[in-house]
XYZ file of N, CA and C in Angstrom:
495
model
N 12.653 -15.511 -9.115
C 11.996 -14.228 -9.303
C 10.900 -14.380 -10.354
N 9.977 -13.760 -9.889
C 8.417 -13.821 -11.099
C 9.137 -12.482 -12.144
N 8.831 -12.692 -12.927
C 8.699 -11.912 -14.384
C 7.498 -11.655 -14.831
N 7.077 -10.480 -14.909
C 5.358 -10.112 -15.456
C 5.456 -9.267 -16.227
N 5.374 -9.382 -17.542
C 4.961 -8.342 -18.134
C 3.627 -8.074 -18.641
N 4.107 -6.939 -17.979
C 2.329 -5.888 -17.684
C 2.410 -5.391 -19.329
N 1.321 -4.655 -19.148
C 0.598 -3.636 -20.118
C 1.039 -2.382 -19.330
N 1.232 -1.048 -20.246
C 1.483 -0.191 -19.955
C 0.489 0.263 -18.646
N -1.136 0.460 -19.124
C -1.585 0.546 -18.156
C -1.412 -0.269 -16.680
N -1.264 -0.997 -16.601
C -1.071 -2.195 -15.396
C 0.206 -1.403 -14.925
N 1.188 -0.972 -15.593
C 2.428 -0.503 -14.926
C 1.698 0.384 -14.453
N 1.474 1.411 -14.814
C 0.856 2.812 -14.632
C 0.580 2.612 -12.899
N -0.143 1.912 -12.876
C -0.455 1.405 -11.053
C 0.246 0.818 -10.413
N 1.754 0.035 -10.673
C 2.051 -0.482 -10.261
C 3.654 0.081 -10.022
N 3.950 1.631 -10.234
C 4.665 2.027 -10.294
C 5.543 2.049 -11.605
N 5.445 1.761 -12.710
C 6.367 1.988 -13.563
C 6.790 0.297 -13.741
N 7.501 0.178 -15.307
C 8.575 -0.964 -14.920
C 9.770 -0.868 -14.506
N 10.495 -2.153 -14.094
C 12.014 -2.389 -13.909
C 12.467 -2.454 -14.761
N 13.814 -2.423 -14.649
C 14.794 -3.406 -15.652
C 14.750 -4.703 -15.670
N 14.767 -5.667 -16.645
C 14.361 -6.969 -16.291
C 15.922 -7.367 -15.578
N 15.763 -8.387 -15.006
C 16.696 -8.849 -13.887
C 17.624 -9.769 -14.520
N 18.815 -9.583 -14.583
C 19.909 -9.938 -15.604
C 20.198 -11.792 -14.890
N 20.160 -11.826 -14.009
C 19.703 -13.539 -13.521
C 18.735 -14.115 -12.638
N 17.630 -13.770 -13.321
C 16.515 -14.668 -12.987
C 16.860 -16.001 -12.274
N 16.137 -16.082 -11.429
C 15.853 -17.282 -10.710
C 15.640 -18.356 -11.355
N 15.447 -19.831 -10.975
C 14.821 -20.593 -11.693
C 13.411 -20.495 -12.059
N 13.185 -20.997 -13.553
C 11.528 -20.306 -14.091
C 10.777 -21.389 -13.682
N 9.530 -20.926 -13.781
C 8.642 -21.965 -12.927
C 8.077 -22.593 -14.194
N 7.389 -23.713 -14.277
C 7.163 -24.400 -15.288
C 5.739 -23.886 -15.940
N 5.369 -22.742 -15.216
C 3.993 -22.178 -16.264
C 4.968 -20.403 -16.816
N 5.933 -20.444 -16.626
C 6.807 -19.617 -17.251
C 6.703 -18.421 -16.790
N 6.936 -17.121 -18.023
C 6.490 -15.977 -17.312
C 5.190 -15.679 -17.767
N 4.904 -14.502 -16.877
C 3.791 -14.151 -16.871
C 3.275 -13.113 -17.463
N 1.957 -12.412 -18.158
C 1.852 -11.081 -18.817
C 0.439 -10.796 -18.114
N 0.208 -9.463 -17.684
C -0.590 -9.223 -16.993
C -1.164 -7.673 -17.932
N -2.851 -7.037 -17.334
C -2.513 -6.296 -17.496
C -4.073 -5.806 -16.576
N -4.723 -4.504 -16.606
C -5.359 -4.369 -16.123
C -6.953 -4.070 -16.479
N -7.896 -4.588 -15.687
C -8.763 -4.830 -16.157
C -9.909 -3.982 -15.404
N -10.847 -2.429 -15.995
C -11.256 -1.220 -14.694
C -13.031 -1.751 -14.754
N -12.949 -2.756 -14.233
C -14.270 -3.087 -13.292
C -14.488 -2.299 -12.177
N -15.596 -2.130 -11.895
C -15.791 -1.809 -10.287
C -15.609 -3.558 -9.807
N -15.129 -3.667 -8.611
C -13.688 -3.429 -8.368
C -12.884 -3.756 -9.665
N -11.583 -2.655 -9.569
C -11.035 -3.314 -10.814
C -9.934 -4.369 -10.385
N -10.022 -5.164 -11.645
C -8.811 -6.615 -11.115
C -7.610 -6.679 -12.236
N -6.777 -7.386 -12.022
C -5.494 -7.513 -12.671
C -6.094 -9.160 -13.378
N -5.659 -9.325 -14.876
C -5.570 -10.603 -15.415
C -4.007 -10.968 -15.818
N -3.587 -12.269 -14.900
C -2.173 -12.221 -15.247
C -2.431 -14.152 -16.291
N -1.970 -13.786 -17.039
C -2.241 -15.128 -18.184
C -0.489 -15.961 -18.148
N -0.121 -17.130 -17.763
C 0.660 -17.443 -17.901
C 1.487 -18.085 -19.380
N 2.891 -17.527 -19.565
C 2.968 -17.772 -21.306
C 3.182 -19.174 -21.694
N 3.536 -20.240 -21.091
C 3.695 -21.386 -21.157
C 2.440 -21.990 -21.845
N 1.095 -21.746 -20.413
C 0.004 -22.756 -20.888
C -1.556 -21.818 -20.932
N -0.954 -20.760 -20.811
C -2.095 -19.365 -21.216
C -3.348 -19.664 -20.054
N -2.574 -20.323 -19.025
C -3.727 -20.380 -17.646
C -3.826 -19.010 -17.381
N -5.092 -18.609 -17.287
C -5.731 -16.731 -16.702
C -5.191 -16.890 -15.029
N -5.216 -16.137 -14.220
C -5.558 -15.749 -12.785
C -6.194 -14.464 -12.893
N -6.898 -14.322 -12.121
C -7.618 -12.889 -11.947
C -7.113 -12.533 -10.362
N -6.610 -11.514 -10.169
C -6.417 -10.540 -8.990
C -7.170 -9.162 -8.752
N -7.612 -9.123 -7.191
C -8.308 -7.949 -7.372
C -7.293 -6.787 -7.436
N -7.051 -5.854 -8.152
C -5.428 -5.082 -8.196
C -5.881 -3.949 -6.815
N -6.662 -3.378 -6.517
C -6.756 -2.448 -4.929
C -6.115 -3.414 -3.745
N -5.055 -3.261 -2.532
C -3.988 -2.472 -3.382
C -3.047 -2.528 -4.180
N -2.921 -1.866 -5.248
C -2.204 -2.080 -6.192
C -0.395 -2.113 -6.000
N -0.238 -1.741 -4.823
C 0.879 -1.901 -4.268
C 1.617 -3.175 -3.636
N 0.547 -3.801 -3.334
C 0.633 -5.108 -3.246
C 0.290 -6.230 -4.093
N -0.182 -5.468 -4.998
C -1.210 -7.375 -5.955
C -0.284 -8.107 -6.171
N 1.480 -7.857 -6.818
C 2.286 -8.703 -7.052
C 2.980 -9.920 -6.119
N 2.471 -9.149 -4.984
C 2.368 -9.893 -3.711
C 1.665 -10.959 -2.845
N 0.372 -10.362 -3.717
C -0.682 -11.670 -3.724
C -1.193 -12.267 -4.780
N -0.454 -12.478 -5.590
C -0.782 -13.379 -6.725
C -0.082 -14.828 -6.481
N 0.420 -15.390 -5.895
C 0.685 -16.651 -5.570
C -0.348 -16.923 -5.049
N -1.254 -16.550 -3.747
C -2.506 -16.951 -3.373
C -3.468 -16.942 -4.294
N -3.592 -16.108 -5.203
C -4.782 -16.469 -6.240
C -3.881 -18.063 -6.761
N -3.155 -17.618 -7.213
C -2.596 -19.225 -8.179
C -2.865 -20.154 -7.483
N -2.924 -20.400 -6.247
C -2.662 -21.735 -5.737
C -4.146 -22.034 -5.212
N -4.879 -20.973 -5.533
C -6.495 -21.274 -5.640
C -7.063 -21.779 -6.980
N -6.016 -20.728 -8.060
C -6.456 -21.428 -9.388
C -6.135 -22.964 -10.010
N -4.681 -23.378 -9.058
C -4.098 -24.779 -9.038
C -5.191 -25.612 -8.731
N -5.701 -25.435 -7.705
C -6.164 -26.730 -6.791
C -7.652 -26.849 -7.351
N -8.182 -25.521 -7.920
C -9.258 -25.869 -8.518
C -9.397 -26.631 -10.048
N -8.371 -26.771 -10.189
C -7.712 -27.885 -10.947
C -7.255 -28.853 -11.131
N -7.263 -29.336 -10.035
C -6.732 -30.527 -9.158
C -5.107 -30.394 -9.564
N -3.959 -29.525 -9.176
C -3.022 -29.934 -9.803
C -2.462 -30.021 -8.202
N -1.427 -31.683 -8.220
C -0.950 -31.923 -6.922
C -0.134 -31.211 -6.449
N -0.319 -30.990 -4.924
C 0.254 -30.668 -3.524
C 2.193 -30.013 -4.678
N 2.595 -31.124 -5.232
C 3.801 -31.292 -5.167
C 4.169 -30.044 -6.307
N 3.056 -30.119 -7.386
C 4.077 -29.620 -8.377
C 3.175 -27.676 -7.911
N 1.950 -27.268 -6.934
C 1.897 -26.312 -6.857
C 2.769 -25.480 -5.912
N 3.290 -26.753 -4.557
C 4.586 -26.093 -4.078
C 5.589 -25.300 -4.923
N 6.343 -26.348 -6.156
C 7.414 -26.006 -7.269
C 7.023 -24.837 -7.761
N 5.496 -24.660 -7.736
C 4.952 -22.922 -8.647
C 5.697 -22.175 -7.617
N 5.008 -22.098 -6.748
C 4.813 -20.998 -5.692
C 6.393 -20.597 -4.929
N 7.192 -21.962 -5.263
C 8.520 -21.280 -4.575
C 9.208 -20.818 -5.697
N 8.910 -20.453 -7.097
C 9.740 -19.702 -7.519
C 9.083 -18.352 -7.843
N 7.833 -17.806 -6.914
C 7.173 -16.721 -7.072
C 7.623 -16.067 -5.592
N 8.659 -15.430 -5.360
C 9.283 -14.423 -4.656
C 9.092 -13.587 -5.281
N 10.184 -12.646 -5.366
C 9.861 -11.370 -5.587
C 9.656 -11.245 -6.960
N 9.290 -9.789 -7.383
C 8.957 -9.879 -8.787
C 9.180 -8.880 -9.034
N 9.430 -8.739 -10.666
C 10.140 -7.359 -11.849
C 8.666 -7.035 -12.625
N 8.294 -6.190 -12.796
C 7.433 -5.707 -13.910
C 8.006 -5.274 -15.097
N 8.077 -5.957 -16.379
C 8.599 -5.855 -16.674
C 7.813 -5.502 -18.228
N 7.794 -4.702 -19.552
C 7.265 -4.613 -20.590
C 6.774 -6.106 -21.229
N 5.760 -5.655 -22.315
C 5.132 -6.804 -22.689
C 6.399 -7.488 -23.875
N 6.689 -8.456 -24.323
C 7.518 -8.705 -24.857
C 7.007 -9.508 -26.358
N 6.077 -10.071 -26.489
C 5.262 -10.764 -27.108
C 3.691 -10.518 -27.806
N 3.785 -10.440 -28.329
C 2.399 -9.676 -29.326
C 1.256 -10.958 -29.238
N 1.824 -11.726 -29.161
C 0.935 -12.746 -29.654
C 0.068 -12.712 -28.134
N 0.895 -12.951 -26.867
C 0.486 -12.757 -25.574
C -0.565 -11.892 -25.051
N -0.411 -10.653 -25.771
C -0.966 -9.581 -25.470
C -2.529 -9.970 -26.251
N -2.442 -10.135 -27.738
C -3.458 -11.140 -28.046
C -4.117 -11.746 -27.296
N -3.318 -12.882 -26.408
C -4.205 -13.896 -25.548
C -5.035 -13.069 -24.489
N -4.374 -12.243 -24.243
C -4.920 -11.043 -22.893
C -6.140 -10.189 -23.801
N -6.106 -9.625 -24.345
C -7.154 -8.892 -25.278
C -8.808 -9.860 -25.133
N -8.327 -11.066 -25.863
C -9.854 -12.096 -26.123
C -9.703 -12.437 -24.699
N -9.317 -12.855 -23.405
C -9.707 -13.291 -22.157
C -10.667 -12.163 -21.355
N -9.857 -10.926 -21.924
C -10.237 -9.632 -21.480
C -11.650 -9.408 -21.970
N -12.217 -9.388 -23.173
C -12.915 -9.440 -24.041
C -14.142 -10.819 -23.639
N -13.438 -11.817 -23.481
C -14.480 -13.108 -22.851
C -15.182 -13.016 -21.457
N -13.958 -11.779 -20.385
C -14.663 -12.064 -19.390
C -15.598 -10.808 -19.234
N -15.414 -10.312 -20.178
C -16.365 -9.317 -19.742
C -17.786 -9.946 -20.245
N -17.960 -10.525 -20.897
C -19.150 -11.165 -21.201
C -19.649 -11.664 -19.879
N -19.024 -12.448 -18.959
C -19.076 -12.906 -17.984
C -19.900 -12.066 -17.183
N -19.194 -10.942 -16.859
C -19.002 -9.688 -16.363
C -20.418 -8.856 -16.636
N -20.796 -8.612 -17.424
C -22.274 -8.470 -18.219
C -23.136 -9.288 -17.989
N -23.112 -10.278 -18.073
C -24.065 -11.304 -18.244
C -24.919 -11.308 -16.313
N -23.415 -11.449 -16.049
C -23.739 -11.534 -14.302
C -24.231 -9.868 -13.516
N -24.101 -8.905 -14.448
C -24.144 -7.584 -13.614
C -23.569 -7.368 -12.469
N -22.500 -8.265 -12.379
C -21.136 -7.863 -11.651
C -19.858 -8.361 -11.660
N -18.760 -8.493 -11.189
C -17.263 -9.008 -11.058
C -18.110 -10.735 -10.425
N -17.418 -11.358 -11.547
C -18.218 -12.751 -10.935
C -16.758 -13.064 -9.793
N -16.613 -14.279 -9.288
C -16.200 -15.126 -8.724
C -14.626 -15.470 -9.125
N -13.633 -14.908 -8.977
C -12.798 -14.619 -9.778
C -11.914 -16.073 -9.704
N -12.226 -17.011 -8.742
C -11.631 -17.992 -9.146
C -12.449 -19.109 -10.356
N -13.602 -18.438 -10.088
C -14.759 -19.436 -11.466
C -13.743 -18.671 -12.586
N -13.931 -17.153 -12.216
C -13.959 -16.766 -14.373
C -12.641 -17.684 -14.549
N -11.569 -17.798 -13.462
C -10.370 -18.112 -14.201
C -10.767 -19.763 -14.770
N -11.410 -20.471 -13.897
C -11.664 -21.630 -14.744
C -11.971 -21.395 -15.495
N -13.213 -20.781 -15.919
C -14.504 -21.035 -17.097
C -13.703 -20.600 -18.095
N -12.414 -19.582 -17.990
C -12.008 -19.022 -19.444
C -10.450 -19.900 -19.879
N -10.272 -20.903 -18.738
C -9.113 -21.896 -18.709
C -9.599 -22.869 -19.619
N -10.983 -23.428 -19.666
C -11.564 -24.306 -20.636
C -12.047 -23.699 -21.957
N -12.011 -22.516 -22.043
C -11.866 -21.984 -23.709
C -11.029 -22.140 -24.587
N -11.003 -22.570 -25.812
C -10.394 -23.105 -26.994
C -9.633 -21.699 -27.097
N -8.177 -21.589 -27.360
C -7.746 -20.548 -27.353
C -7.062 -20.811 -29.075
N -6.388 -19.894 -29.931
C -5.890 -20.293 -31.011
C -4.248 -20.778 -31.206
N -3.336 -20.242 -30.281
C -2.373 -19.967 -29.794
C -1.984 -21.947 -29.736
N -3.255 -22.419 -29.134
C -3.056 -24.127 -28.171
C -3.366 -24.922 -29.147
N -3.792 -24.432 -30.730
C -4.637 -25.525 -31.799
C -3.701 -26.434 -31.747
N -2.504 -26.188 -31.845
C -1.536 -27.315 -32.608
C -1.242 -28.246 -31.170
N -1.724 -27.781 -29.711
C -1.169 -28.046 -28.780
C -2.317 -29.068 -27.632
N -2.601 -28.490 -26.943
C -3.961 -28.727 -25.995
C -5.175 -28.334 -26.448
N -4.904 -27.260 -27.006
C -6.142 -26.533 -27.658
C -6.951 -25.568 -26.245
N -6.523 -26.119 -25.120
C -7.201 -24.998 -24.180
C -5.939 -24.966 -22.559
N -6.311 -23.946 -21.876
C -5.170 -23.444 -21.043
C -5.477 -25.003 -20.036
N -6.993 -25.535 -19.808
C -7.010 -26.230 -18.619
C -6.365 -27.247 -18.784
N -6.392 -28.485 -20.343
C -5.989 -29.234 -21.074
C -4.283 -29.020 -20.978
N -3.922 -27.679 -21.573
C -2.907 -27.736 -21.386
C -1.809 -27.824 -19.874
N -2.610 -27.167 -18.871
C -2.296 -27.495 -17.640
C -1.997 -28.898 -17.279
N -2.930 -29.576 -18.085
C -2.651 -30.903 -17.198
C -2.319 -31.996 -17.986
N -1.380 -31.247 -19.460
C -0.170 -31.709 -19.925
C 1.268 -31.791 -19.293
N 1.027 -30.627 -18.779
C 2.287 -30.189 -17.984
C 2.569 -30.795 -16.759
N 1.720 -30.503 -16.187
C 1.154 -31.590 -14.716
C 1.812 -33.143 -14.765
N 1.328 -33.498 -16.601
C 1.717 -35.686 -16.524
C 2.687 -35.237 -16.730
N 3.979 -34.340 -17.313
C 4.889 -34.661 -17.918
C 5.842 -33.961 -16.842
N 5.519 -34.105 -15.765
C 6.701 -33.376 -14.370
C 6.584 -34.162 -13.910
């Protein structure tokens, strides 16, 4: 089972949260996830993973479904990463169903704030919703503060994780 914790707003569209799910599935090795929402024309969902603070961008219309299609963004954001066949299968089969669940982590919400904040620069710069599998690269190779002691950036750190599976 995916675990996301949204932002209040992000619930707001997405029906409310759950209760978090008293036995989770096995976790996937980019962990859980914190999402929240982001009101572009179109507006999109940024779900940042807590492990290695990789972004995905989803377009959230319909919002009834985005939790549904966020494995297809990921496995667009994988491969544009080169991460192998093998270990984006291992993502994607433990992204069944999913809990929305409160933000749990401050620091997370942090990471979501400055991505939020970076892509809108993007976002500006381009005078529209760029390419949502670029922004997730371009803001995957940003020095985040969270990674100093670590990778120092989400893409780096991705493909720590990647040698060590």
């Amino acid at each position: 089972m995916m675990i996301v914790h949204a932002t209040r707003k992000l619930a707001q569209h997405l029906g409310g949260f759950v209760s978090a799910p008293t036995t989770p599935s096995a976790a996937p090795s980019l962990g859980a996830w914190y999402a929240t929402a982001i009101f572009w024309k179109p507006k999109v969902v940024l779900f940042v993973s807590e492990s290695t603070l990789l972004p995905v961008f989803v377009p959230l219309a319909p919002a009834a479904t985005v939790l549904r299609r966020f494995p297809a963004e990921l496995d667009l954001v994988l491969r544009r990463h080169g991460a192998p066949e093998a270990f984006i299968a291992g993502e994607l089969s433990t992204l069944g169903d999913a809990a929305c669940v409160p933000t749990a982590n401050r620091s997370m919400v942090g990471v979501l704030n400055e991505y939020v904040r970076l892509a809108g620069y993007a976002h500006d710069d381009l005078g529209s919703t760029p390419d949502l599998v670029w922004l997730s690269d371009w803001l995957a190779k940003t020095p985040m503060g969270p990674l100093d002691k670590r990778q120092g950036s989400a893409d780096r750190e991705l493909a720590a994780l990647i040698a060590s599976t």
